[in-house]
mmCIF file of C-alpha atoms and ligand atoms in Angstrom:
data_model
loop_
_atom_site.group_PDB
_atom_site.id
_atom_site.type_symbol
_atom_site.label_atom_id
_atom_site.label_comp_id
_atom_site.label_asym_id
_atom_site.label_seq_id
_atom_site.Cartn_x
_atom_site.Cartn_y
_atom_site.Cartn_z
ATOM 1 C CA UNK A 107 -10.686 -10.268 -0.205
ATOM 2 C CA UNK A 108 -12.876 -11.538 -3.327
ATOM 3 C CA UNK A 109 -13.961 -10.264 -6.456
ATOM 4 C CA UNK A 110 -10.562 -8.340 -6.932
ATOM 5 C CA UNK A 111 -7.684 -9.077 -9.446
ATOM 6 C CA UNK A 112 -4.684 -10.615 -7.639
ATOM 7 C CA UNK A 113 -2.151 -9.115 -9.629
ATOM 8 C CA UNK A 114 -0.277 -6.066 -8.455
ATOM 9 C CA UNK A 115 -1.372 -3.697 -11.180
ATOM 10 C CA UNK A 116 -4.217 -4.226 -13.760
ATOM 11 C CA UNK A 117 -5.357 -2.895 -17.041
ATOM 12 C CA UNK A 118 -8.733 -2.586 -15.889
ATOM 13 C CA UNK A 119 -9.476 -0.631 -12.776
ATOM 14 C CA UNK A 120 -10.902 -1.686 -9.678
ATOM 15 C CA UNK A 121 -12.411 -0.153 -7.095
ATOM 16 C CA UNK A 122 -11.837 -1.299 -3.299
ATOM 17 C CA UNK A 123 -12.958 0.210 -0.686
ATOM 18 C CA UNK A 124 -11.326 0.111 2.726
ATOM 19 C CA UNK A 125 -13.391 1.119 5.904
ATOM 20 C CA UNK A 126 -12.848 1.355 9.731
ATOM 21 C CA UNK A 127 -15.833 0.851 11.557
ATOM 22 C CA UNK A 128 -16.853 -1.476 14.707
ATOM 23 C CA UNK A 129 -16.720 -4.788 12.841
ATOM 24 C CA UNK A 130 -15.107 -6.793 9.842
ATOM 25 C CA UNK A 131 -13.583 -9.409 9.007
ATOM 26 C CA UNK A 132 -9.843 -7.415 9.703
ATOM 27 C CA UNK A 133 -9.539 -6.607 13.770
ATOM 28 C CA UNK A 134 -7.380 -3.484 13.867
ATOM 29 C CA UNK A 135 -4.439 -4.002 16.001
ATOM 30 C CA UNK A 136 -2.572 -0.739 15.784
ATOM 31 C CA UNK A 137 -2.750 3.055 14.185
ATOM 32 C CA UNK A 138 0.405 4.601 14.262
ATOM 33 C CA UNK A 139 0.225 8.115 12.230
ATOM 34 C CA UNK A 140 3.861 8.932 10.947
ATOM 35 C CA UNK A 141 3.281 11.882 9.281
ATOM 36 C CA UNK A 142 0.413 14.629 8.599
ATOM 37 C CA UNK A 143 -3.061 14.280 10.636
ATOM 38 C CA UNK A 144 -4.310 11.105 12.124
ATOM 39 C CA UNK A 145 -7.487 8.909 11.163
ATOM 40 C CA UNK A 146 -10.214 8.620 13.746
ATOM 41 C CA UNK A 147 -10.041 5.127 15.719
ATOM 42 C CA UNK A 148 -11.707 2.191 14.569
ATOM 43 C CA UNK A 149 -11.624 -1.314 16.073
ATOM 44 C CA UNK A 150 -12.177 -3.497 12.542
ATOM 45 C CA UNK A 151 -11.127 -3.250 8.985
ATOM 46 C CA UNK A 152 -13.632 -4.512 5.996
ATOM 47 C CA UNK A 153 -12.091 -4.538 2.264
ATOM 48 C CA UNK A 154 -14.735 -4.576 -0.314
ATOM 49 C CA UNK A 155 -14.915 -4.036 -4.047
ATOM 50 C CA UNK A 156 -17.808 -2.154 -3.370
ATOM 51 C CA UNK A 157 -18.956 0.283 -0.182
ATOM 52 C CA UNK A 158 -22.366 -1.195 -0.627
ATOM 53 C CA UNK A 159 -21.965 -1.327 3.426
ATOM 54 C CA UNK A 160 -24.843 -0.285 5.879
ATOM 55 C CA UNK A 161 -24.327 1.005 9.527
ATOM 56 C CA UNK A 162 -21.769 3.547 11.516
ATOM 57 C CA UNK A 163 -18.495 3.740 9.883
ATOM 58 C CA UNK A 164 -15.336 6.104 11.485
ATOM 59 C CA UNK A 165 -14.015 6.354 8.158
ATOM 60 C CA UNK A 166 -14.239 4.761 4.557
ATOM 61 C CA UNK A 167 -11.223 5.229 1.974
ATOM 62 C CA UNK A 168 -11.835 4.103 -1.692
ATOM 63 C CA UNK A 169 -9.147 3.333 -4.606
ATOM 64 C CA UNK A 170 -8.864 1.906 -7.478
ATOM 65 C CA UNK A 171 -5.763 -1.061 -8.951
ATOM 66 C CA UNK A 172 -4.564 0.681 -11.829
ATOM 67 C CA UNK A 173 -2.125 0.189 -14.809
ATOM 68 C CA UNK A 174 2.176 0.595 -13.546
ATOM 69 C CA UNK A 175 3.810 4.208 -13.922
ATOM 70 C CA UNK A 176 7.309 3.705 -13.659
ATOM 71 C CA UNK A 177 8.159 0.002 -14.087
ATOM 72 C CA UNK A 178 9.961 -1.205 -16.994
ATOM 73 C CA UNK A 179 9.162 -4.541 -18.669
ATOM 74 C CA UNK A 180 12.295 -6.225 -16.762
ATOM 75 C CA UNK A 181 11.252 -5.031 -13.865
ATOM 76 C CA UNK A 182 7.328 -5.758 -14.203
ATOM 77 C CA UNK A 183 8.628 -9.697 -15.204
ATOM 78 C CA UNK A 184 10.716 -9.936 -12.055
ATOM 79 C CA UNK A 185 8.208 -9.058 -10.001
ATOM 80 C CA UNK A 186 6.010 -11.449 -11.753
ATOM 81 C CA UNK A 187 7.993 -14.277 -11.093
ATOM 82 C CA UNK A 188 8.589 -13.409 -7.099
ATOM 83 C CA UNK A 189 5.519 -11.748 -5.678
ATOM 84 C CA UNK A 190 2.630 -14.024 -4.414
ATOM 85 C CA UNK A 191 -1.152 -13.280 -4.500
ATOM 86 C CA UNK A 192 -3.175 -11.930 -1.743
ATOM 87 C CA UNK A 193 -5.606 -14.020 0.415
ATOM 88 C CA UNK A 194 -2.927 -16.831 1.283
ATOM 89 C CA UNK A 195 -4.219 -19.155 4.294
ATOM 90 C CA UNK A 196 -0.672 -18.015 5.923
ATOM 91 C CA UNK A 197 -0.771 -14.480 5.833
ATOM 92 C CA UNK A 198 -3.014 -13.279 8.377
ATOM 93 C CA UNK A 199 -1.592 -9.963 9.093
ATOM 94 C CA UNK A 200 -2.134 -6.962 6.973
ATOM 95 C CA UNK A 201 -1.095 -3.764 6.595
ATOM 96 C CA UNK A 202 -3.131 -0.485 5.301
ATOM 97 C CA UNK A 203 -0.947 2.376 4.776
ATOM 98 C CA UNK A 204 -2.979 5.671 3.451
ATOM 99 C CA UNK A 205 -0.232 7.729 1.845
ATOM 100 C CA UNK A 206 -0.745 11.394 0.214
ATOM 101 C CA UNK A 207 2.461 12.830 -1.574
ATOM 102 C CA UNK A 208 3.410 16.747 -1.206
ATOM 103 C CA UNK A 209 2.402 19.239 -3.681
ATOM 104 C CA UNK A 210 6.594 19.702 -4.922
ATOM 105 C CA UNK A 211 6.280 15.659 -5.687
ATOM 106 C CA UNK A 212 3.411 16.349 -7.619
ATOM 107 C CA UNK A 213 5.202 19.253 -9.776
ATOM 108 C CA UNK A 214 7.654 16.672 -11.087
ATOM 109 C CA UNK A 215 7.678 15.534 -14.473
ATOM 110 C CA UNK A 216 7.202 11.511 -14.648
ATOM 111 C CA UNK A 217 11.288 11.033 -15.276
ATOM 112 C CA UNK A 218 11.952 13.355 -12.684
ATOM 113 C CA UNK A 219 9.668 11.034 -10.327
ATOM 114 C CA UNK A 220 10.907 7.463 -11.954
ATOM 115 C CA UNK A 221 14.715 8.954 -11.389
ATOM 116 C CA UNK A 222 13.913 9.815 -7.365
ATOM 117 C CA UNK A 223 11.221 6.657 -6.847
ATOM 118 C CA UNK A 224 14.019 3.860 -8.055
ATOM 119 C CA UNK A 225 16.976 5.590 -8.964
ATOM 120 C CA UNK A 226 17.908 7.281 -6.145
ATOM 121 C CA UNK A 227 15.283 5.670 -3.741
ATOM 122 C CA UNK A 228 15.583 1.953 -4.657
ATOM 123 C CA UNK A 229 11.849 1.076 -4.132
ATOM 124 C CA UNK A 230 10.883 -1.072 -6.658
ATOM 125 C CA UNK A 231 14.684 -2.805 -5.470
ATOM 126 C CA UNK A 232 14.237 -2.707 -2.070
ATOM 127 C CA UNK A 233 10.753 -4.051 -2.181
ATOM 128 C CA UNK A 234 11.819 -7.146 -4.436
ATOM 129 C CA UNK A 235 14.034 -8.350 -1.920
ATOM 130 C CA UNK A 236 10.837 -8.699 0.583
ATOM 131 C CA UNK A 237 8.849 -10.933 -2.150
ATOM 132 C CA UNK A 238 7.110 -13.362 -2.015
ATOM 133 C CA UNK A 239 6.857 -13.268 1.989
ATOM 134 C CA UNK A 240 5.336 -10.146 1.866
ATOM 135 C CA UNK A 241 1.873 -9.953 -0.783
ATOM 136 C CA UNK A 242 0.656 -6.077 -1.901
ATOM 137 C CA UNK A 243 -1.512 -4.342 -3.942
ATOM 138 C CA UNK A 244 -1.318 -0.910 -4.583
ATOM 139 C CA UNK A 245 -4.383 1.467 -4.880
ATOM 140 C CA UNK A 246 -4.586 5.280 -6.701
ATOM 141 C CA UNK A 247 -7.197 7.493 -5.069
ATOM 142 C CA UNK A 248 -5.396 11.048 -5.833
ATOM 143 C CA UNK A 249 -7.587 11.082 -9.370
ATOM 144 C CA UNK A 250 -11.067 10.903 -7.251
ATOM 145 C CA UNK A 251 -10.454 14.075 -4.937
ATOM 146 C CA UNK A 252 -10.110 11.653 -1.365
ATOM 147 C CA UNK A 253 -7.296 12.596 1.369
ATOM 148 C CA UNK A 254 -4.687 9.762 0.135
ATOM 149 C CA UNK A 255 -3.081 10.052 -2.788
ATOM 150 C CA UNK A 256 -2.536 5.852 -2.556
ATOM 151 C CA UNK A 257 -3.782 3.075 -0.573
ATOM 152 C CA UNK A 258 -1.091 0.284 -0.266
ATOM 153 C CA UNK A 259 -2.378 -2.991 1.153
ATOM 154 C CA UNK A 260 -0.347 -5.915 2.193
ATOM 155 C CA UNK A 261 -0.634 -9.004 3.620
ATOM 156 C CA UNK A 262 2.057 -11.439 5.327
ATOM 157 C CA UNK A 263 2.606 -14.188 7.934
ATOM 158 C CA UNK A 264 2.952 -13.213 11.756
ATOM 159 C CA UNK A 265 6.530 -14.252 11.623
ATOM 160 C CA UNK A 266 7.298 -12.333 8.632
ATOM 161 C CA UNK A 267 5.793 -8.961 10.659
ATOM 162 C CA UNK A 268 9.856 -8.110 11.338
ATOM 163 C CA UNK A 269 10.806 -8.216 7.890
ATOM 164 C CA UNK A 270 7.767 -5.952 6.782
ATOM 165 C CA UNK A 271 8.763 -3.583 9.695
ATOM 166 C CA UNK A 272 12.782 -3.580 7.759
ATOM 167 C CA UNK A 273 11.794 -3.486 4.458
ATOM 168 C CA UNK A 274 9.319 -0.487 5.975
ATOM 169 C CA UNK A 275 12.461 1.524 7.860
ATOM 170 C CA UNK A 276 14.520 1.127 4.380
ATOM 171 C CA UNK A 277 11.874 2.928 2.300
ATOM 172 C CA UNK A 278 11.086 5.067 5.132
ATOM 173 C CA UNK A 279 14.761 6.739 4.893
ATOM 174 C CA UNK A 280 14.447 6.952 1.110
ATOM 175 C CA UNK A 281 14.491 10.267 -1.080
ATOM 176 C CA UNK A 282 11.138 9.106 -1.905
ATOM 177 C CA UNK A 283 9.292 9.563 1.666
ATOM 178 C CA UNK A 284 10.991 13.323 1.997
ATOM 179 C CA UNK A 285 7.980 14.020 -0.326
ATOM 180 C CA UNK A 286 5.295 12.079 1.901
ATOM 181 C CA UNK A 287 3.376 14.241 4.080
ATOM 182 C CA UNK A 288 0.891 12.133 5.250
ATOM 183 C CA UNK A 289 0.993 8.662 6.067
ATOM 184 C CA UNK A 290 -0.872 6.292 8.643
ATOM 185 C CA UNK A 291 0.145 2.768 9.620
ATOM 186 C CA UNK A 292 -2.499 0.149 10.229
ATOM 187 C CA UNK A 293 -2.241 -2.866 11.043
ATOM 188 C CA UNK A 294 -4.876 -5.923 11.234
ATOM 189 C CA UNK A 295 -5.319 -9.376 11.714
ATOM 190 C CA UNK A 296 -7.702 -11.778 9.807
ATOM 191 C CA UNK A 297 -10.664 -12.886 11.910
ATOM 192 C CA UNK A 298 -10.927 -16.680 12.339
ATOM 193 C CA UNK A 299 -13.726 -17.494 10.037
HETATM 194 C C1 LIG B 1334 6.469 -5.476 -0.720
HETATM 195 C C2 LIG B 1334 7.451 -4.888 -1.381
HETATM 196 C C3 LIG B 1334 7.175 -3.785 -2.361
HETATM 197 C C4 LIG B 1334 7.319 -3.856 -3.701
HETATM 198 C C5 LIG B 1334 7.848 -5.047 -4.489
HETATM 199 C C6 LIG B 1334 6.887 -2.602 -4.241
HETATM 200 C C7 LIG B 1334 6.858 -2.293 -5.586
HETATM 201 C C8 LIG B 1334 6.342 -1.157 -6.141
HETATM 202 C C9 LIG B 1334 6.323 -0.852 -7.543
HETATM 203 C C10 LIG B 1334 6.876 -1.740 -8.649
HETATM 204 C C11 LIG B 1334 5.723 0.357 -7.691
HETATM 205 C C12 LIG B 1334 5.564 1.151 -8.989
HETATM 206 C C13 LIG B 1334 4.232 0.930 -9.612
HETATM 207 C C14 LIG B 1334 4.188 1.712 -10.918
HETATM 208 O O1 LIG B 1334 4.985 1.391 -11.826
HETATM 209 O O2 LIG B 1334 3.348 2.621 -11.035
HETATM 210 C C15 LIG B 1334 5.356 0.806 -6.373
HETATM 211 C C16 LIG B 1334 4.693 1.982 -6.115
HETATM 212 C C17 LIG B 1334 4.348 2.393 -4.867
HETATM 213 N N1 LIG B 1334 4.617 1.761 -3.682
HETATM 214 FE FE1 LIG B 1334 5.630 0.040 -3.456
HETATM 215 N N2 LIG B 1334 6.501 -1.777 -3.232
HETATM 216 C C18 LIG B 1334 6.672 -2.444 -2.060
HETATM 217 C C19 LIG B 1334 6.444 -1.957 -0.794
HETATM 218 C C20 LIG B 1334 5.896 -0.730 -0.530
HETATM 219 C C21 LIG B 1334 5.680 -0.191 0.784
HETATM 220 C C22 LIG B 1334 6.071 -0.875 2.093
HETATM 221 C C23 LIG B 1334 5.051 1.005 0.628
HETATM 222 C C24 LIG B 1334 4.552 2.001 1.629
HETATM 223 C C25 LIG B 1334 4.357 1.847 2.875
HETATM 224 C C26 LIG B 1334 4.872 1.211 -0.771
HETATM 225 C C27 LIG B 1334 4.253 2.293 -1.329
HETATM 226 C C28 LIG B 1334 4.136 2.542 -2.669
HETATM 227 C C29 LIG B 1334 3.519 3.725 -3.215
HETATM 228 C C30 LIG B 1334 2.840 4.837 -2.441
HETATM 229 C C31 LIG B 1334 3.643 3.629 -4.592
HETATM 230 C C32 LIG B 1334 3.162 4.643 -5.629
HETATM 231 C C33 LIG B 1334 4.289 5.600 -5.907
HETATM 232 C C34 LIG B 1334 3.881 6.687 -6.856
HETATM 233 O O3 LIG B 1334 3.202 6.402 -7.864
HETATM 234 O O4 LIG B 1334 4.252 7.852 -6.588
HETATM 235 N N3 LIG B 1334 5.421 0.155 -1.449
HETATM 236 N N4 LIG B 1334 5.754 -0.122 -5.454
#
């Protein structure tokens, strides 16, 4: 992970690419599809701010960081002070999760989508609690036409793996994921360099 901002959101997009292919310096560990169609197999994970990359790839998903939607300033100052940065020394497992929202999600005015996401679904709540074990950045792709609508990346400790796979069930039985209808779960592990 170089060349990217380490802050959860930016002002000034950046593009990452994510792509499966034989080797990189994630190995894939597992692909669970929870929802919609799966993503072809792929042994290794490479995250680049570029896909400047040669050879045979099984699939190659680029996003860009963007600016916050729904966060208010208290919120966006709490999270400031709790989450850590990617690329910690500790925090050899990751987690890609491709996620594409359904078209009645996508009808909703911004309040009506702020009221469901943490009023009635708790993320951004929910997901403080899990801070700063657990390190994320989130990625928009809907704007460039892909087959995500986001690309959420995170990054924790082996031992903290249980209390990823928690904080995951919580959100997972949220108002908010009635309106997911696709969503894969990858998980990796850094290479020893
Ligand atoms: C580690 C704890 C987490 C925290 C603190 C957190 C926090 C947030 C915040 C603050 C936003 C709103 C960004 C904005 O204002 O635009 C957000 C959006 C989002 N998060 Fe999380 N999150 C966490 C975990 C997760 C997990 C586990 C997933 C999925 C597997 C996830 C998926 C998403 C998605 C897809 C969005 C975009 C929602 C939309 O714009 O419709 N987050 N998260």
């Amino acid at each position: 992970m170089q060349d990217h901002p380490q802050t959860y959101a930016s002002a000034t997009p950046s593009l990452v690419s994510f792509t499966g292919q034989l080797q990189g310096e994630w190995t894939i560990r597992s692909m669970e599809t929870l929802t919609g169609a799966s993503l072809p197999i792929a042994q290794a994970l490479h995250v680049a701010s570029a896909d400047a990359l040669a050879g045979p790839v099984s699939w190659r998903l680029t996003a860009f960081t963007s600016n916050l939607r729904y966060t208010t300033a208290a919120e966006a100052s709490m999270l400031q002070a709790r989450q850590s940065g990617l690329g910690r020394s500790e925090a050899v497992h990751g987690a890609l999760i491709p996620i594409q929202k359904n078209a009645a999600w996508w009808a909703l005015a911004q309040d009506e989508r702020r009221e469901i996401y943490q009023e009635r679904s708790r993320h951004t709540s929910i997901g403080a609690e899990y801070l700063p074990q657990i390190a994320r950045r989130l990625h928009h792709c809907r704007d460039l036409g892909g087959p995500f609508d986001f690309l959420t990346w995170f990054e924790f400790a082996p031992e903290h793996e249980p209390l990823f796979d928690q904080m995951l069930a919580r959100m997972r039985a949220s108002e908010e994921w009635r309106y997911i209808d696709r969503e894969i779960d990858i998980r990796v592990v850094r290479n020893a360099a």
